[in-house]
Each structure stands twice: as structure tokens, then as C-alpha cells.
Short mmCIF file of C-alpha atoms and ligand atoms in Angstrom, two decimals:
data_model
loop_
_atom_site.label_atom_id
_atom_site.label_comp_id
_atom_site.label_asym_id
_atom_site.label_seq_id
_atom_site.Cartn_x
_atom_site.Cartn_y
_atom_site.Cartn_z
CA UNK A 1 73.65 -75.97 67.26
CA UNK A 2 70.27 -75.18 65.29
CA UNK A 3 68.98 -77.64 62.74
CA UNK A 4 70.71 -77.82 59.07
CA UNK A 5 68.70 -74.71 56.83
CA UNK A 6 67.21 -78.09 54.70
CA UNK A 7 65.52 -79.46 57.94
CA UNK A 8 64.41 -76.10 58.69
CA UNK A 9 62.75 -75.61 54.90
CA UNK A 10 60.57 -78.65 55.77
CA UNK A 11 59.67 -78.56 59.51
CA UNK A 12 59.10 -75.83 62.17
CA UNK A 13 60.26 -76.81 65.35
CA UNK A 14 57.42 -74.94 67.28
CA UNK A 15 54.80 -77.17 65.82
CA UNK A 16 56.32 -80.39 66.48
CA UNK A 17 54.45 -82.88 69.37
CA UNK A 18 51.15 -80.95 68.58
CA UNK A 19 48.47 -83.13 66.82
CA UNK A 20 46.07 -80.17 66.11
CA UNK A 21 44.75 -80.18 62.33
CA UNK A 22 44.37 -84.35 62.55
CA UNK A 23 47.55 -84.23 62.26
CA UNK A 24 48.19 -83.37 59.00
CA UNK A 25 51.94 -83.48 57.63
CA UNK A 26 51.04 -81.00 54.61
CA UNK A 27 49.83 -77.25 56.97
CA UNK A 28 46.09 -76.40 55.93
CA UNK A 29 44.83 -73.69 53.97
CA UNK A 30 42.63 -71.56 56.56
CA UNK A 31 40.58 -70.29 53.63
CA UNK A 32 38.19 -67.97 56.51
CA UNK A 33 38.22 -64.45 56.48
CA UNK A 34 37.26 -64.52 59.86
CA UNK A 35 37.29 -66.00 63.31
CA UNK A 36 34.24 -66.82 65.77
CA UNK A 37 34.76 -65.35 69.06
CA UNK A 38 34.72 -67.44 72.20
CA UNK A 39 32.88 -64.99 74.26
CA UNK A 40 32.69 -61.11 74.81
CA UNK A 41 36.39 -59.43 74.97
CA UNK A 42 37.70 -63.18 74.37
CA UNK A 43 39.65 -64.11 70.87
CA UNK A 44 41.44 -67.48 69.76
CA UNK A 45 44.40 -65.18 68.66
CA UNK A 46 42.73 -64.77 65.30
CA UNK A 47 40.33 -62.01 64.63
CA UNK A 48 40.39 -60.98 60.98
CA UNK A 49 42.57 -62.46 58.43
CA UNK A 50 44.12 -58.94 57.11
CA UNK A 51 45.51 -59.18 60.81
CA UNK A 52 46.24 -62.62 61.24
CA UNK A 53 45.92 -66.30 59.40
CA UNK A 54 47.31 -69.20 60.27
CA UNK A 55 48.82 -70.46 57.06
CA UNK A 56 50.76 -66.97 56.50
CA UNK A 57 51.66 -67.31 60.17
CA UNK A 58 53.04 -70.28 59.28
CA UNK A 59 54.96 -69.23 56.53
CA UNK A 60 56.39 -66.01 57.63
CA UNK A 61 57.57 -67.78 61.10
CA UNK A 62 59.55 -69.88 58.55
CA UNK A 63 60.95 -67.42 56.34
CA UNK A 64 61.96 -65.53 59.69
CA UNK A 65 63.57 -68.84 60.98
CA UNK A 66 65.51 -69.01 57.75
CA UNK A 67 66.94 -65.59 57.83
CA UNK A 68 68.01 -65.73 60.75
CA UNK A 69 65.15 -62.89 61.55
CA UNK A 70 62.75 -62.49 65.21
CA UNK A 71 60.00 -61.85 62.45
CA UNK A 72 59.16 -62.53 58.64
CA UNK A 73 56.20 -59.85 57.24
CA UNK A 74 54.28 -61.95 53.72
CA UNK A 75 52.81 -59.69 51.46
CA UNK A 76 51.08 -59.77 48.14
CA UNK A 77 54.21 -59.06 45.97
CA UNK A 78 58.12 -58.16 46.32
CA UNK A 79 57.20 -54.63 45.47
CA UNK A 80 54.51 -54.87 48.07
CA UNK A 81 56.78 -55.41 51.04
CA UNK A 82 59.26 -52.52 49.66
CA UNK A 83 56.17 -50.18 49.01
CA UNK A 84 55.07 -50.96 53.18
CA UNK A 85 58.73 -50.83 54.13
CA UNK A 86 58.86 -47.32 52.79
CA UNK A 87 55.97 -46.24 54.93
CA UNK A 88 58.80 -46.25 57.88
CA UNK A 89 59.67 -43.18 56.03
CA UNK A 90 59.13 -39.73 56.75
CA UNK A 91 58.77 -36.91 54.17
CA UNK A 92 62.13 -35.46 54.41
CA UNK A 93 63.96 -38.41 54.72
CA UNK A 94 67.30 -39.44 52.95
CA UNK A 95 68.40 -43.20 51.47
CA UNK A 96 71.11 -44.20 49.98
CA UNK A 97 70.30 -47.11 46.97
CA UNK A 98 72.22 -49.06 44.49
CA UNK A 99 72.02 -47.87 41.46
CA UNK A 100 71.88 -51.38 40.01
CA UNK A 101 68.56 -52.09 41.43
CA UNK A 102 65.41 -54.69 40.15
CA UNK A 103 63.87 -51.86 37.73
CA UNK A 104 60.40 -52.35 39.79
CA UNK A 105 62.56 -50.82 43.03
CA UNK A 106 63.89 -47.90 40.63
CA UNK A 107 60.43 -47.31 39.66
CA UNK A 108 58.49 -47.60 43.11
CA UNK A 109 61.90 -45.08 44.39
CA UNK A 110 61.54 -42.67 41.15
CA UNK A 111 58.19 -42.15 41.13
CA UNK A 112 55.71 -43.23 43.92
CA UNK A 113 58.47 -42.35 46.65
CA UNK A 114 59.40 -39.26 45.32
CA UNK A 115 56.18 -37.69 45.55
CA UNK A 116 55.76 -38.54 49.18
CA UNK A 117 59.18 -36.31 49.23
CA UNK A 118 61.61 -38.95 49.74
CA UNK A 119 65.12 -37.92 48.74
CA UNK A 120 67.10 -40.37 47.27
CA UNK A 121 71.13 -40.73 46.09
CA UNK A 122 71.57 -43.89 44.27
CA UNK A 123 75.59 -45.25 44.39
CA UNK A 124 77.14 -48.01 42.70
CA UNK A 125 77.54 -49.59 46.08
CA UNK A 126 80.48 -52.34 45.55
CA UNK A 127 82.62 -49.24 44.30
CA UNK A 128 81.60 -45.91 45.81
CA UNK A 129 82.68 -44.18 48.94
CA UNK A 130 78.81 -44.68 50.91
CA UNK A 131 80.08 -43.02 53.74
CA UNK A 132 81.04 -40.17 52.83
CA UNK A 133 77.15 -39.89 51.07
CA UNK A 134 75.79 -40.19 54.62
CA UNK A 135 73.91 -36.77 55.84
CA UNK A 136 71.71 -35.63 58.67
CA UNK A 137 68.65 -36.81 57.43
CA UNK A 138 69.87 -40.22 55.72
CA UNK A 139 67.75 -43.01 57.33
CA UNK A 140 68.18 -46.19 55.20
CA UNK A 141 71.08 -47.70 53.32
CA UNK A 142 69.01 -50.27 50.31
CA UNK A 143 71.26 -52.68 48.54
CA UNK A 144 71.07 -55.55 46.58
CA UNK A 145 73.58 -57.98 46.35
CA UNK A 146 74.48 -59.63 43.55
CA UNK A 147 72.60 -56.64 41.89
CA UNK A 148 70.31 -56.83 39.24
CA UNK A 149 71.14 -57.57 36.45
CA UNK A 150 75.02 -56.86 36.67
CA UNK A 151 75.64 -58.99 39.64
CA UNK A 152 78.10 -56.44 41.54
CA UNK A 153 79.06 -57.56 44.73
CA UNK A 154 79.03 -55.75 47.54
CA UNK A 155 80.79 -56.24 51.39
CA UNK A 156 77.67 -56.85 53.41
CA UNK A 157 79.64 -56.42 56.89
CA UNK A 158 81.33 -53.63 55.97
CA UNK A 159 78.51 -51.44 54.39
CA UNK A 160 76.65 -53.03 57.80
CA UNK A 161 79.39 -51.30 59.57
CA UNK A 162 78.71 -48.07 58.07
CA UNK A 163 75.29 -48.30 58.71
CA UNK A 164 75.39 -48.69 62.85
CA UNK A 165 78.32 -45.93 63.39
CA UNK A 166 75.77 -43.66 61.62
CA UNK A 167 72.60 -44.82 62.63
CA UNK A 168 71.00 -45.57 59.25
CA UNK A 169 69.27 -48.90 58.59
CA UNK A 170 70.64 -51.36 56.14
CA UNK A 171 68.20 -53.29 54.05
CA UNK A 172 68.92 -55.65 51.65
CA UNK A 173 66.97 -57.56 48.96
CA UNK A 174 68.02 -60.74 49.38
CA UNK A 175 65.98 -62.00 46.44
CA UNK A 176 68.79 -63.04 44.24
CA UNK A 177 70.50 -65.70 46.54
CA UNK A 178 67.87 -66.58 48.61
CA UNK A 179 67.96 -68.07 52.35
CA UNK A 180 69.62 -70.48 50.92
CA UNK A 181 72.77 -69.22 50.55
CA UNK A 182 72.31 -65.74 52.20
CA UNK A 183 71.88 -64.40 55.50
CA UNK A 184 72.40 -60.36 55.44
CA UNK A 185 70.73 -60.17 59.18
CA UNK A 186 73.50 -62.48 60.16
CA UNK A 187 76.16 -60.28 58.90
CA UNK A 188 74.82 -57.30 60.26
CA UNK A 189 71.74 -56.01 57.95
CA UNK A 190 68.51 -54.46 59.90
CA UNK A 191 65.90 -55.92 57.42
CA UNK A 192 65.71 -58.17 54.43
CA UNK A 193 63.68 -58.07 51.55
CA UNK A 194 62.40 -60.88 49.27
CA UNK A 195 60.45 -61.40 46.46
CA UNK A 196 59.29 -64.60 47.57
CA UNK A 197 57.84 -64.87 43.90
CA UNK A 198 61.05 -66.04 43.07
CA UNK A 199 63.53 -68.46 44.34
CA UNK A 200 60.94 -69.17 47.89
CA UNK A 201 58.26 -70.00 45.97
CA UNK A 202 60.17 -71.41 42.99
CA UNK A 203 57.72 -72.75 40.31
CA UNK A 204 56.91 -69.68 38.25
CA UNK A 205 53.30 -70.29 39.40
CA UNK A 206 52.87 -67.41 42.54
CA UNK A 207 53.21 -64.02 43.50
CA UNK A 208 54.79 -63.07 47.08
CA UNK A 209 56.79 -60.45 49.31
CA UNK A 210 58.49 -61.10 52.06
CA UNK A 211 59.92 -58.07 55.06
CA UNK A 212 62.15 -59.97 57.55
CA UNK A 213 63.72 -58.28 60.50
CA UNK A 214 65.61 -58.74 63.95
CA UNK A 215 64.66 -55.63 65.42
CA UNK A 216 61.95 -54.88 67.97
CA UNK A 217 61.24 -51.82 67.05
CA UNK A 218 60.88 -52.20 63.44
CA UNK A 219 58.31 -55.66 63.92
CA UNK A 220 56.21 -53.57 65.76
CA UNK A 221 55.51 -50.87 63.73
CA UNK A 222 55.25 -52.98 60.54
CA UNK A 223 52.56 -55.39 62.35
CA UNK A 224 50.89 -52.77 62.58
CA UNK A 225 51.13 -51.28 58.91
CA UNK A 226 50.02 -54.97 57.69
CA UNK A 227 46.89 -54.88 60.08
CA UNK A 228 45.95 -51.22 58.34
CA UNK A 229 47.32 -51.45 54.77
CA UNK A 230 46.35 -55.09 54.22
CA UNK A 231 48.31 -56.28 51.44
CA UNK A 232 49.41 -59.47 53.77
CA UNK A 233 49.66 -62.88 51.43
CA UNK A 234 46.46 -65.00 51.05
CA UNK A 235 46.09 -68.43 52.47
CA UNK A 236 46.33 -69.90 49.45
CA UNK A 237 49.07 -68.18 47.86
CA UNK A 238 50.59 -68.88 51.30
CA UNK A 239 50.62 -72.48 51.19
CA UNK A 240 52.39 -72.46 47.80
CA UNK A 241 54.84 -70.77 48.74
CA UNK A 242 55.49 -72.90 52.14
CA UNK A 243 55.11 -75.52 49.67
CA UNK A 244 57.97 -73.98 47.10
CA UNK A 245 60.29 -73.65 50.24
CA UNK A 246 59.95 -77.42 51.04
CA UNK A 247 62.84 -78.23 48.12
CA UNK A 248 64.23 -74.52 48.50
CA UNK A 249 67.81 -76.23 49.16
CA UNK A 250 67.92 -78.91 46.21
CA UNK A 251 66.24 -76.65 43.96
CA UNK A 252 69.39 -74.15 44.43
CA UNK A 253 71.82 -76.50 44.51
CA UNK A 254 70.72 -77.49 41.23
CA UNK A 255 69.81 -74.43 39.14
CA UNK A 256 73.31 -73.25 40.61
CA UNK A 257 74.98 -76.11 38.85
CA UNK A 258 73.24 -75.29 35.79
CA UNK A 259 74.40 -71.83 36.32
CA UNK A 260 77.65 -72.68 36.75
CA UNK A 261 78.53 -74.42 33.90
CA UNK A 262 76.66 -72.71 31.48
CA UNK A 263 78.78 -69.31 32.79
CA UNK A 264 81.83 -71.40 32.13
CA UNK A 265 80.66 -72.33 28.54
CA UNK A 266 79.16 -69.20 27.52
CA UNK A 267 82.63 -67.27 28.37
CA UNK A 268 84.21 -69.97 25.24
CA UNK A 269 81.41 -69.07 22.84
CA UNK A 270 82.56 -66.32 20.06
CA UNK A 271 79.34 -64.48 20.24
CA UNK A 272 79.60 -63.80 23.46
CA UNK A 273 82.30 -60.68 24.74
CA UNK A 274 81.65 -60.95 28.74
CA UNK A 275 79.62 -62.78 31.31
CA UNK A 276 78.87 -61.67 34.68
CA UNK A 277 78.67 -64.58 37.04
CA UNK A 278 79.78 -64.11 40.90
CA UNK A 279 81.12 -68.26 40.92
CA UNK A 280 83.98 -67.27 38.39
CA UNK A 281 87.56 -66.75 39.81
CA UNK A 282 87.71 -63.29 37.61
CA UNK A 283 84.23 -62.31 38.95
CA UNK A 284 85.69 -59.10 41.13
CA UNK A 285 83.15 -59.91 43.62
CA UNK A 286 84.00 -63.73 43.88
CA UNK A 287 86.42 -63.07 46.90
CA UNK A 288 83.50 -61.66 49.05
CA UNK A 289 80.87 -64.14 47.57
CA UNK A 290 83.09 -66.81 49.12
CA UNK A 291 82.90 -64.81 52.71
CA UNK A 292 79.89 -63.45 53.00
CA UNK A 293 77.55 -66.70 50.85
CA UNK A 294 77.39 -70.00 50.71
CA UNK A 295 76.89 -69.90 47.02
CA UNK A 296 76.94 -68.35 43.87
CA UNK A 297 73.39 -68.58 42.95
CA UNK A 298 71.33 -69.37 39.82
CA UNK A 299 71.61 -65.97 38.00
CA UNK A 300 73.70 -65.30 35.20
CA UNK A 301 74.07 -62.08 32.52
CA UNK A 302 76.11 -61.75 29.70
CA UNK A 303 77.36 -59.65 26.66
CA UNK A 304 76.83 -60.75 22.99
CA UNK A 305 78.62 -58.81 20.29
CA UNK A 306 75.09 -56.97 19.11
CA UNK A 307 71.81 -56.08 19.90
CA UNK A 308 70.79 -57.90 16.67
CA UNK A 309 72.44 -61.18 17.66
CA UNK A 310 71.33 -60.65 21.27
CA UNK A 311 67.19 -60.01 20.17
CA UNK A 312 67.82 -63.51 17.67
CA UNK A 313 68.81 -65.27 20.75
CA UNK A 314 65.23 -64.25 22.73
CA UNK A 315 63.27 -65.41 19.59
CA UNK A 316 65.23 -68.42 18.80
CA UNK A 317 64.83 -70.09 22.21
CA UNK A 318 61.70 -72.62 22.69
CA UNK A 319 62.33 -74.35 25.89
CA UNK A 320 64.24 -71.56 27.66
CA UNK A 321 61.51 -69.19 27.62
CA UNK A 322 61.72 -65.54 26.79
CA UNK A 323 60.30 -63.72 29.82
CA UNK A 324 60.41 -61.74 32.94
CA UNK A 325 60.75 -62.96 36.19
CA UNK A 326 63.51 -65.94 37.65
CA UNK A 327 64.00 -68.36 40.24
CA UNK A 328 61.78 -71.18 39.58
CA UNK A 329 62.71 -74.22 38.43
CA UNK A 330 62.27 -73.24 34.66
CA UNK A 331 65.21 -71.65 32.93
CA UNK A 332 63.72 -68.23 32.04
CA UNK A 333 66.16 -65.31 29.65
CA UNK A 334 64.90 -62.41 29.77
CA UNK A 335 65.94 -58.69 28.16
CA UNK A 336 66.80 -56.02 30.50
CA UNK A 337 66.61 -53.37 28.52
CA UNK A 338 62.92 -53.07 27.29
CA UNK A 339 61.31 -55.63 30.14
CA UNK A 340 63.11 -55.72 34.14
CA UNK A 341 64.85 -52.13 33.62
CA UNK A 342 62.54 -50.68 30.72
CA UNK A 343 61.68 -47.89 32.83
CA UNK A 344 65.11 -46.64 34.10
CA UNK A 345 66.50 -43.87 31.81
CA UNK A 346 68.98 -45.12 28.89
CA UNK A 347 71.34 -43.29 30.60
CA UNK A 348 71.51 -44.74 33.94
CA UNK A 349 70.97 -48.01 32.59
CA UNK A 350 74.11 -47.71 30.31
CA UNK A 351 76.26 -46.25 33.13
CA UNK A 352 75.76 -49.38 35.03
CA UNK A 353 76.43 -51.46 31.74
CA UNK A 354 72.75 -52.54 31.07
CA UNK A 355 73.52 -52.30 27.39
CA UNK A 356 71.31 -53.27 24.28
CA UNK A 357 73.63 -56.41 23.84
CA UNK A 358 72.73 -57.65 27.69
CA UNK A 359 70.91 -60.79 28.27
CA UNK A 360 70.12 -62.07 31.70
CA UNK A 361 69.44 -66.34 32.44
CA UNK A 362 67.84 -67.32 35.21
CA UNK A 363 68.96 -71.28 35.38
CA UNK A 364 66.60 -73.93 36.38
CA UNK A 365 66.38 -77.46 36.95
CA UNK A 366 66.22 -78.96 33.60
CA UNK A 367 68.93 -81.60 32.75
CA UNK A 368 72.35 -78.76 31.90
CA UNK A 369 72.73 -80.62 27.95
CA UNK A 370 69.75 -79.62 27.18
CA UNK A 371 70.01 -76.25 27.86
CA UNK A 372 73.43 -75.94 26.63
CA UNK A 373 72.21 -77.50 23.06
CA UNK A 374 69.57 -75.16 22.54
CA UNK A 375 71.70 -72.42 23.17
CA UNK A 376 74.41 -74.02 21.16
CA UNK A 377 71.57 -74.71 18.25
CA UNK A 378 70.90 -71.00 18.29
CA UNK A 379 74.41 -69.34 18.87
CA UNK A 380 75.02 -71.68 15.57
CA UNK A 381 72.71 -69.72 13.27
CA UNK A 382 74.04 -66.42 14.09
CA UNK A 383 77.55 -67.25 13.80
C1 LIG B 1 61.12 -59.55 41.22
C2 LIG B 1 61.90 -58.76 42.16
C3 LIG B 1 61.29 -57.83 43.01
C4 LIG B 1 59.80 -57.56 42.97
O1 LIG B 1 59.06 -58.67 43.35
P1 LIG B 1 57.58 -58.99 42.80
O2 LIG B 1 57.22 -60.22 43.52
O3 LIG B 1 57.69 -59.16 41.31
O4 LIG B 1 56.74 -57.81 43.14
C5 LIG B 1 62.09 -57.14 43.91
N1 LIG B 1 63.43 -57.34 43.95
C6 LIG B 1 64.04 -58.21 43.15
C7 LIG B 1 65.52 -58.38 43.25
C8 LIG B 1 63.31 -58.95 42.21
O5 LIG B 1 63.94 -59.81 41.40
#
């Protein structure tokens, strides 16, 4: 048996018994650009640091050991490991999407993908026949799962299934859950997709991508995109993020409880018609949350009765803050509608329920009264 995923977020076995770096417990910053050579046609392994740093090697050799992956790609941004993902693509080319997709994903698919002549068919993925949407030239299957922001579920395995009998890759943004609680590679997923901005790095303080795979074929050809597109993660924004990952596990356990019970409370407040959280019983997606996870996460969206009461809530709050992003350790709301998903069409957003009355919470750390009173202090003018 492997180490516990805790141990793993705070040591990597490989690097254990050496005393290189004096030692240090805390992995240096290798703030160089580049490497002296020992001699002529002689390197130390490290050339150029768009090809290779030590602090990002670091990092990614964790983020692969946590997935489950042979390799772990760290890039600028989340949307900067989809963008380089997509150059696997050919012109011609077919994927399958959720339709419930981080808005940044729709827009990178809708617009910058298009034009290089991808062709794209986006499904509600926990519902719809995928199969059957398979053709000749369909190369990828991308899901998210729970989606953003409706948190739909969907079977991992089974879509993972799919995928091999018709020799289409499955990639899924694992973003959402994290590590932590999810491992698509383990249930049968070709490549996973972070924005390590998020739950890795966890502090609302740094940008990051991460492309983690267990096949070969796909490492290969994506070392070498990083080498020529260089958009690989700095040292420095490297090091944050290996030191976000350090208290990955307590940091989800406890924005989770947070989540947790303020999905139970918000489903007794009046102002509030539905709430989409994968931990509740009704949650249709709770069944396979319990198979394919070892959590529920920290995300949580939910109804109010109208847009006026919902826009009141993102100006009334103070220490929740009204903003974009999630998964650090301050509780963040944020409005679908005109900031994550601003740029999908009203239509498609409102035939996967992104509604004007949809607000999204990203729980943190904070102590779960306090958050619950502020909400309570504002639900109480509006009622
Ligand atoms: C934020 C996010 C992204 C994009 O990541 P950035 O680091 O902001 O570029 C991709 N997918 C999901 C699910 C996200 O939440």
C-alpha cells in the first residue's frame, strides 16, 4: 500500500535520503532562467527553464503522484493547460463537452477553438445518451464533474467506458473536487485537468494550470508542446502552489464542512427555492458521488426567489466577498450570470438552469457561525 494522499501532499518519496539544497525542509525557488553547462554536449538535466525547472518539477511530480497520473504538465493558468491540451487536436476533429462547463472552457471551445475548425457537440452529460453522439472523427470526450455551476453528476466509469470501446479520450476537469477527493485517472479517465488556481493552491493569492495524464503517448507529445509554447508555471508561482498543497487535505475537509451545513441551512431559509449540493440525500447525483468520490466538496449553488433578492445578497455581504474565482480558504459568492458564465448565450445558460436568481458559494475555512450570521443578517432584510 502507497502512503495516505495527506502524507503524499507534504513529502515526495523520491526526494527522501537526499541532502542536496542543505537540506532544506521547505523546496527552493530556482529563480534562473538558465543552466551552466558542464562541458560541450554535457547538461545537468536542466537547460532552459521554459523546458525544465526544478521547483515546477517538483510540483508537477506531485500533482501527478496525487492523481494517480505517470505525469503532471504546470502551466500559467487553468485555461492555459486546456488551451495546450487542445493543440492535440487536429482541424477536423470532433469532441463531445458538457454543456455545463466553467464559462472560460465555453469561451476558449466557442471561439478560439472554433476557428482552428474544431467541431464541437456539447451534451448535458449526467443525462444524455453520449454514445450514441460518438462519430468518425470524435476524438475527445471533456467533462466536468460536479459541473459548473449546477453541480450535475456524472458516472465517471461508465462515460470512461464509452470512451475506450470507441477510442476517444476522456478528460476531465477535476478542478471542483480536487485530488483530494477525486481521482478520474483511477476510474478510467485519459487526462485530468486542474485549475490549480483553485483548491491546489488554495489562498486566493496565485494563478496555475495543471494537465495530468497516465498515458505514454500523450506525456510525450505535451513535453514537447510545453518546451515550444512555453506557458509552463514560474518558480515562484510554483512554490506557492506546492506550498497551498501542503494543507490541501485539512483545507477540504474543512471548507466541505462549511459547505455542508450551510447547504443544509440554506434549503430551510424562505428566500431560497432550491440548492444544488452533491452531499444531500435528494442531490440526484449523491448515489454516484458516494462511488466514484471521497467527498462532496466545498461548492455550493442555489436558487433565491428573484434576481432582485439574489443581486441584494452580492451587495449585502462584507466578509463573504462578492467575486469570481473559489477554492481558497476564503468563502467567495459569486454571480454566474454576468461574471463565470457571462459569455455563454442566455439561452444555453438558462437551458442548463443558470438563471438570473442563481448564486454560487465557494465555502472556506472561516469558523461556519459566522458565515451563517452574515447570511442570516442579510436574508433578514429582504424578507
Ligand atoms: C477557474 C477554472 C478554470 C480556469 O482556470 P484559471 O486558472 O482561472 O485559468 C477551469 N476550469 C474550472 C472548473 C475552473 O473553475
Amino acid at each position: 500500500m502507497g502512503r495516505g494522499l495527506n502524507t503524499r501532499c507534504l513529502h515526495l518519496e523520491e526526494r527522501e535520503g537526499k541532502t542536496e539544497n542543505y537540506g532544506a525542509v521547505s523546496y527552493p525557488i530556482y529563480q534562473t532562467a538558465t543552466y551552466a553547462h558542464p562541458g560541450v554536449d554535457q547538461s545537468t538535466g536542466y537547460d532552459y527553464s521554459r523546458l525544465q525547472n526544478p521547483t515546477r518539477e517538483i510540483l508537477e511530480k506531485t500533482v501527478a503522484g496525487l492523481e494517480g497520473g505517470i505525469d503532471a504538465f504546470a502551466l500559467t493558468t487553468g485555461m492555459a493547460a486546456i488551451t495546450l491540451l487542445f493543440e492535440l487536436f487536429e482541424p477536423g476533429d470532433h469532441i463531445i463537452a458538457e454543456a455545463d462547463l466553467y464559462g472560460g472552457s465555453i469561451r476558449l471551445f466557442d471561439n478560439v477553438s472554433k476557428k482552428n475548425r474544431y467541431e464541437l457537440t456539447y451534451l448535458n452529460c449526467a443525462k444524455d445518451d453520449i454514445e450514441n453522439r460518438i462519430k468518425e472523427n470524435t476524438k475527445a470526450i471533456y467533462i466536468e464533474t460536479p459541473t459548473n455551476p449546477m453541480m450535475n453528476i456524472s458516472d465517471i466509469e461508465k462515460i470512461a467506458e464509452i470512451a475506450k470501446r470507441h477510442h476517444v479520450l476522456l478528460i476531465v476537469d477535476n478542478t471542483f473536487l480536487s485530488p483530494y477527493f477525486q481521482n478520474p485517472l483511477k476510474l478510467g479517465a485519459d487526462v485530468v485537468i486542474h485549475s490549480g488556481t483553485k483548491f491546489l493552491g488554495g489562498h486566493n493569492d496565485t494563478l496555475a494550470g495543471f494537465i495530468v495524464t497516465n498515458r505514454t503517448d500523450i506525456q510525450e507529445k505535451l513535453r514537447f508542446l510545453i518546451k515550444t509554447t512555453g506557458s509552463g508555471l514560474s518558480p515562484f508561482d510554483s512554490w506557492l502552489i506546492l506550498r497551498g498543497i501542503k494543507t490541501l487535505g485539512i483545507r477540504m475537509e474543512r471548507s466541505q464542512e462549511n459547505a455542508m451545513k450551510l447547504a443544509e441551512w440554506l434549503k430551510e431559509q424562505k428566500i431560497v427555492t432550491k440548492v444544488f449540493y452533491p452531499g444531500l440525500p435528494e442531490h440526484p447525483g449523491y448515489e454516484i458521488m458516494k462511488r466514484q468520490a471521497r467527498g462532496y466538496g466545498a461548492m455550493l449553488t442555489f436558487y433565491v426567489d428573484t434576481k432582485e433578492h439574489a443581486l441584494k445578497i452580492l451587495e449585502g455581504v462584507r466578509m463573504i466577498k462578492f467575486a469570481e474565482s473559489l477554492g481558497g480558504v476564503e468563502t467567495l459568492i459569486t454571480y454566474p450570470e454576468t461574471q463565470t458564465h457571462a459569455d455563454v448565450p442566455e439561452e444555453v445558460r438558462l437551458k442548463n438552469g443558470i438563471t438570473p436568481c442563481t448564486l454560487r458559494i465557494s465555502t472556506g475555512i472561516e469558523d461556519y457561525e459566522d458565515l451563517q450570521a452574515e447570511l442570516s443578517a442579510v436574508f433578514e432584510t429582504l424578507e
